[in-house]
mmCIF file of C-alpha atoms in Angstrom:
data_model
loop_
_atom_site.group_PDB
_atom_site.id
_atom_site.type_symbol
_atom_site.label_atom_id
_atom_site.label_comp_id
_atom_site.label_asym_id
_atom_site.label_seq_id
_atom_site.Cartn_x
_atom_site.Cartn_y
_atom_site.Cartn_z
ATOM 1 C CA MET A 1 -38.515 45.818 31.369
ATOM 2 C CA LYS A 2 -37.266 46.768 34.818
ATOM 3 C CA THR A 3 -39.147 43.812 36.313
ATOM 4 C CA SER A 4 -37.577 41.373 33.864
ATOM 5 C CA MET A 5 -34.106 42.743 34.623
ATOM 6 C CA THR A 6 -34.770 42.397 38.350
ATOM 7 C CA ASN A 7 -35.969 38.825 37.838
ATOM 8 C CA ALA A 8 -32.923 38.007 35.712
ATOM 9 C CA GLN A 9 -30.617 39.479 38.338
ATOM 10 C CA ALA A 10 -32.295 37.431 41.082
ATOM 11 C CA ALA A 11 -31.940 34.262 38.995
ATOM 12 C CA VAL A 12 -28.218 34.858 38.412
ATOM 13 C CA ILE A 13 -27.602 35.558 42.092
ATOM 14 C CA SER A 14 -29.488 32.412 43.067
ATOM 15 C CA LYS A 15 -27.439 30.289 40.645
ATOM 16 C CA SER A 16 -24.204 31.835 41.916
ATOM 17 C CA GLU A 17 -25.168 31.176 45.532
ATOM 18 C CA ALA A 18 -25.931 27.531 44.738
ATOM 19 C CA ALA A 19 -22.555 27.151 43.022
ATOM 20 C CA VAL A 20 -20.658 28.698 45.941
ATOM 21 C CA VAL A 21 -22.533 26.583 48.498
ATOM 22 C CA SER A 22 -21.728 23.434 46.507
ATOM 23 C CA ALA A 23 -18.055 24.323 46.222
ATOM 24 C CA MET A 24 -17.818 25.180 49.923
ATOM 25 C CA THR A 25 -19.528 21.885 50.778
ATOM 26 C CA ASN A 26 -16.711 20.115 48.943
ATOM 27 C CA VAL A 27 -14.120 22.181 50.831
ATOM 28 C CA TYR A 28 -15.828 21.292 54.124
ATOM 29 C CA PHE A 29 -15.908 17.595 53.163
ATOM 30 C CA ALA A 30 -12.187 17.652 52.380
ATOM 31 C CA ALA A 31 -11.431 19.347 55.701
ATOM 32 C CA GLN A 32 -13.553 16.879 57.679
ATOM 33 C CA HIS A 33 -11.704 13.952 56.146
ATOM 34 C CA THR A 34 -8.275 15.618 56.329
ATOM 35 C CA LEU A 35 -7.885 15.536 52.564
ATOM 36 C CA ALA A 36 -5.450 17.835 50.820
ATOM 37 C CA SER A 37 -7.018 21.044 49.560
ATOM 38 C CA SER A 38 -5.454 20.295 46.182
ATOM 39 C CA LEU A 39 -8.068 17.526 45.796
ATOM 40 C CA VAL A 40 -11.012 19.948 45.944
ATOM 41 C CA PRO A 41 -10.900 20.881 42.218
ATOM 42 C CA ASP A 42 -10.965 17.180 41.330
ATOM 43 C CA LEU A 43 -13.844 16.678 43.762
ATOM 44 C CA ASN A 44 -15.700 19.559 42.096
ATOM 45 C CA ARG A 45 -15.146 18.009 38.659
ATOM 46 C CA LEU A 46 -16.336 14.633 39.940
ATOM 47 C CA CYS A 47 -19.510 16.235 41.286
ATOM 48 C CA VAL A 48 -20.156 17.861 37.902
ATOM 49 C CA LEU A 49 -19.657 14.522 36.161
ATOM 50 C CA GLN A 50 -22.149 12.984 38.590
ATOM 51 C CA GLY A 51 -24.754 15.620 37.752
ATOM 52 C CA ALA A 52 -24.134 18.521 40.161
ATOM 53 C CA THR A 53 -24.638 21.057 37.403
ATOM 54 C CA GLN A 54 -24.762 24.054 39.755
ATOM 55 C CA LEU A 55 -20.953 23.890 39.916
ATOM 56 C CA ASN A 56 -20.881 24.726 36.185
ATOM 57 C CA ASP A 57 -22.047 28.225 37.118
ATOM 58 C CA LEU A 58 -18.958 28.847 39.232
ATOM 59 C CA PRO A 59 -16.274 30.778 37.354
ATOM 60 C CA VAL A 60 -12.903 29.158 37.976
ATOM 61 C CA ASP A 61 -9.313 29.704 36.962
ATOM 62 C CA CYS A 62 -6.400 27.314 36.508
ATOM 63 C CA HIS A 63 -5.941 27.068 40.291
ATOM 64 C CA THR A 64 -9.436 25.750 41.083
#
């Protein structure tokens, strides 16, 4: 049981890391192209619509 919990924890951390890296890639893209930071949430949604499902694992609030 301990092994399965450890494996589950590693899987969740891996998914969270992928989501954060994807979101930060969008922030970096916006900064490189001098886009307003207010466009990043829309860029994240566009990426999800295009199939970047790892962003679905990122908990967000009404400001992101």
